[in-house]
């Protein structure tokens, strides 16, 4: 299933999302996992044990939808008019030396954070007919499975892992965020657009399942255009601190 968004289709469309089946909530649960291999997995080793169920929902194109509530209400925000002159997306060293500082400035200026530490980035380029395939050079495609990157416990571990145990524990006593900064490399993106879930629609007790690796579900838009340019994007993941805001 491919994901596309027609520029002429308006701000709304119906999409099909695949959610984990109830088997993953058994007691004891059948915890979902998804393995990543550079080559074919060993004989008899499954890539995953996920059982999925399709559900259809209305999706909105944020580029046309002016009412974005912001991080504290929706869990995401759409920041307009922040072009970048950086073009060296195949050079990791230049990304770290030039694009990282640009992203740090963006977060501080937009959110008022006192400290930002970028702990990794991922370049994704979709290759038609090879969805979910990572080549030997490590180039990755858009992930088509719904997911949250970290549990709260894993998020705390990230802070102490990257900032050190003592400094990390001090920072965790103030407001701390993990923020992904997503930008299309060539746009506007019409192929495999990024899908986001409003946190106000999530039941934190019933809707979430811990897994070893849980990737984003793909969704299909019925009005997807044919022949549009395959998606290219960069995603920056950051630890964001507000040391003047105690928890």
Coordinates of C-alpha atoms in Angstrom, one line a residue:
X1 CA 0.0 0.0 0.0
X2 CA 1.4 3.4 -1.0
X3 CA 0.6 6.7 0.6
X4 CA 0.0 9.8 -1.4
X5 CA -1.7 13.1 -1.0
X6 CA -3.2 14.9 -4.0
X7 CA -2.5 18.6 -4.0
X8 CA -5.9 19.3 -5.7
X9 CA -7.9 17.0 -3.4
X10 CA -8.7 19.6 -0.7
X11 CA -7.7 19.5 3.0
X12 CA -9.5 16.2 3.9
X13 CA -9.4 12.6 2.8
X14 CA -10.3 9.2 4.1
X15 CA -7.3 6.9 4.9
X16 CA -7.0 3.3 6.2
X17 CA -4.8 2.7 9.2
X18 CA -3.7 -0.7 10.6
X19 CA -3.8 -1.1 14.3
X20 CA -2.6 -4.0 16.5
X21 CA -5.2 -6.8 16.9
X22 CA -6.6 -7.6 20.4
X23 CA -4.3 -10.7 20.6
X24 CA -1.5 -8.3 21.7
X25 CA -3.6 -7.5 24.8
X26 CA -3.9 -11.0 26.2
X27 CA -2.8 -11.8 29.7
X28 CA 0.1 -12.6 29.4
X29 CA 0.1 -10.4 26.3
X30 CA 1.5 -11.4 23.0
X31 CA 4.0 -8.5 22.8
X32 CA 4.5 -7.2 19.3
X33 CA 8.0 -7.2 17.9
X34 CA 9.6 -6.3 14.6
X35 CA 13.1 -7.4 13.7
X36 CA 15.5 -5.6 11.4
X37 CA 18.0 -7.5 9.4
X38 CA 20.5 -6.2 6.9
X39 CA 19.9 -9.4 4.9
X40 CA 17.2 -12.1 4.9
X41 CA 16.5 -13.3 8.4
X42 CA 17.7 -16.8 9.5
X43 CA 15.5 -19.7 8.5
X44 CA 12.5 -20.0 10.8
X45 CA 13.0 -16.5 12.3
X46 CA 10.0 -14.2 11.5
X47 CA 10.5 -10.6 10.8
X48 CA 7.6 -9.7 13.1
X49 CA 4.6 -11.2 14.9
X50 CA 2.2 -8.3 14.5
X51 CA -1.4 -9.0 13.8
X52 CA -3.1 -5.9 12.4
X53 CA -6.7 -4.7 11.8
X54 CA -7.7 -2.0 9.4
X55 CA -9.7 1.1 10.4
X56 CA -10.6 4.0 8.3
X57 CA -10.4 7.6 9.5
X58 CA -10.6 11.1 8.1
X59 CA -7.2 12.8 7.7
X60 CA -6.5 16.5 7.3
X61 CA -3.7 18.2 5.3
X62 CA -2.0 20.5 7.7
X63 CA -0.7 22.6 4.8
X64 CA -4.3 23.6 4.1
X65 CA -5.6 23.4 7.7
X66 CA -4.9 26.6 9.6
X67 CA -6.1 25.5 13.1
X68 CA -3.1 23.7 14.6
X69 CA -3.3 23.6 18.4
X70 CA 0.4 23.2 19.1
X71 CA 2.6 20.8 21.0
X72 CA 0.9 21.0 24.4
X73 CA -2.6 20.3 23.0
X74 CA -2.1 18.2 19.8
X75 CA 1.3 16.8 20.5
X76 CA 2.6 18.3 17.2
X77 CA 2.9 21.7 15.5
X78 CA 3.4 23.0 12.0
X79 CA 5.9 25.8 11.8
X80 CA 5.7 27.8 8.6
X81 CA 8.2 29.9 6.7
X82 CA 11.4 28.4 8.0
X83 CA 13.3 27.6 4.8
X84 CA 16.8 26.2 5.0
X85 CA 19.7 26.8 2.6
X86 CA 21.3 23.5 3.6
X87 CA 21.5 21.0 0.6
X88 CA 24.2 18.4 1.6
X89 CA 21.8 15.7 2.7
X90 CA 24.2 12.9 1.7
X91 CA 27.0 14.1 4.0
X92 CA 26.4 13.2 7.6
X93 CA 29.3 15.2 8.9
X94 CA 27.9 18.4 7.3
X95 CA 24.4 17.6 8.6
X96 CA 25.9 17.5 12.1
X97 CA 28.1 20.5 11.7
X98 CA 25.7 22.8 9.8
X99 CA 22.1 21.5 10.0
X100 CA 22.1 20.5 13.6
X101 CA 22.9 24.0 14.9
X102 CA 20.2 25.4 12.6
X103 CA 17.7 23.0 14.1
X104 CA 18.8 23.9 17.7
X105 CA 18.2 27.6 16.9
X106 CA 14.7 26.8 15.5
X107 CA 13.6 24.9 18.6
X108 CA 15.0 27.5 21.0
X109 CA 13.4 30.4 19.1
X110 CA 10.1 28.6 18.7
X111 CA 9.6 27.0 22.1
X112 CA 11.8 29.0 24.4
X113 CA 13.9 26.0 25.5
X114 CA 17.1 26.6 27.5
X115 CA 19.0 23.6 26.1
X116 CA 18.7 21.3 23.1
X117 CA 20.7 18.1 22.4
X118 CA 20.2 16.3 19.1
X119 CA 20.9 12.6 19.5
X120 CA 20.3 11.3 16.0
X121 CA 18.8 11.9 12.6
X122 CA 17.4 9.8 9.8
X123 CA 17.3 10.5 6.1
X124 CA 14.4 8.7 4.3
X125 CA 14.0 8.4 0.6
X126 CA 11.2 6.2 -0.8
X127 CA 12.1 3.8 -3.6
X128 CA 9.0 2.7 -5.4
X129 CA 8.2 -1.0 -5.2
X130 CA 10.7 -1.5 -2.4
X131 CA 8.8 -0.2 0.6
X132 CA 10.2 -1.1 4.1
X133 CA 13.6 -2.1 2.5
X134 CA 16.9 -0.7 3.8
X135 CA 19.8 -1.0 1.4
X136 CA 23.3 -2.0 2.4
X137 CA 24.4 1.7 2.6
X138 CA 21.8 2.2 5.4
X139 CA 19.5 4.5 3.4
X140 CA 16.1 4.1 4.8
X141 CA 12.6 4.4 3.4
X142 CA 9.5 6.0 5.0
X143 CA 8.2 3.7 7.7
X144 CA 4.6 2.8 7.1
X145 CA 3.5 1.6 10.5
X146 CA 2.0 3.7 13.4
X147 CA 4.3 4.0 16.3
X148 CA 5.7 6.0 19.2
X149 CA 9.5 6.1 19.3
X150 CA 9.9 5.6 23.0
X151 CA 7.9 4.6 26.1
X152 CA 8.2 7.2 29.0
X153 CA 10.7 4.9 30.7
X154 CA 12.8 4.7 27.5
X155 CA 12.6 8.5 27.2
X156 CA 14.1 8.9 30.6
X157 CA 16.8 6.5 29.8
X158 CA 17.7 8.5 26.7
X159 CA 18.3 11.6 28.9
X160 CA 20.7 9.8 31.2
X161 CA 22.4 8.0 28.4
X162 CA 23.2 11.1 26.4
X163 CA 23.6 13.6 29.2
X164 CA 25.2 11.4 31.8
X165 CA 23.6 9.9 34.9
X166 CA 24.1 12.9 37.3
X167 CA 23.3 15.7 34.8
X168 CA 20.5 13.7 33.3
X169 CA 18.8 13.2 36.7
X170 CA 19.1 16.9 37.4
X171 CA 17.5 17.8 34.0
X172 CA 14.7 15.3 34.5
X173 CA 13.6 17.4 37.5
X174 CA 12.7 20.2 35.0
X175 CA 10.5 20.1 32.0
X176 CA 11.9 17.7 29.4
X177 CA 10.7 16.8 25.9
X178 CA 11.7 14.5 23.0
X179 CA 10.9 16.4 19.8
X180 CA 11.2 15.2 16.3
X181 CA 11.8 17.9 13.7
X182 CA 10.6 16.7 10.3
X183 CA 11.3 18.5 7.1
X184 CA 10.8 17.5 3.5
X185 CA 14.0 17.6 1.4
X186 CA 12.1 18.2 -1.8
X187 CA 8.6 19.5 -1.6
X188 CA 5.8 19.8 -1.3
X189 CA 5.5 16.2 -0.4
X190 CA 2.7 14.4 -2.3
X191 CA 4.1 10.9 -1.9
X192 CA 4.1 9.1 1.5
X193 CA 3.3 12.2 3.6
X194 CA 4.0 12.1 7.3
X195 CA 0.9 11.1 9.3
X196 CA 0.4 12.4 12.9
X197 CA -2.1 11.5 15.6
X198 CA -3.7 14.1 17.8
X199 CA -2.9 13.2 21.4
X200 CA -6.4 14.3 22.5
X201 CA -7.8 11.3 20.6
X202 CA -5.6 8.7 22.5
X203 CA -6.8 6.7 25.6
X204 CA -3.4 6.3 27.4
X205 CA -4.7 3.4 29.4
X206 CA -6.3 1.4 26.6
X207 CA -4.8 2.4 23.2
X208 CA -1.0 1.9 23.8
X209 CA 0.9 -1.4 23.7
X210 CA 4.6 -1.8 24.5
X211 CA 6.6 -3.5 21.8
X212 CA 10.2 -4.2 21.1
X213 CA 10.0 -2.3 17.9
X214 CA 6.7 -0.9 16.7
X215 CA 6.7 0.9 13.3
X216 CA 4.3 3.4 11.8
X217 CA 1.2 1.9 10.0
X218 CA 0.9 2.9 6.4
X219 CA -2.3 4.5 5.2
X220 CA -3.8 4.8 1.8
X221 CA -5.6 7.8 0.4
X222 CA -8.2 6.9 -2.2
X223 CA -7.5 10.0 -4.2
X224 CA -3.7 9.5 -4.5
X225 CA -2.2 10.9 -7.7
X226 CA -0.1 8.7 -10.0
X227 CA 3.4 9.5 -11.0
X228 CA 4.3 12.1 -8.3
X229 CA 7.8 12.5 -7.1
X230 CA 8.8 9.9 -4.4
X231 CA 9.1 11.4 -0.9
X232 CA 12.4 12.6 0.5
X233 CA 12.7 14.0 4.0
X234 CA 14.9 14.4 7.1
X235 CA 13.9 13.8 10.7
X236 CA 15.9 15.2 13.6
X237 CA 15.3 13.8 17.1
X238 CA 16.1 16.1 20.0
X239 CA 16.1 16.2 23.8
X240 CA 14.6 19.6 24.7
X241 CA 15.0 21.0 28.2
X242 CA 13.4 24.0 30.1
X243 CA 15.6 24.3 33.2
X244 CA 13.5 27.2 34.5
X245 CA 10.4 25.1 34.6
X246 CA 10.4 22.6 37.5
X247 CA 8.3 19.5 37.1

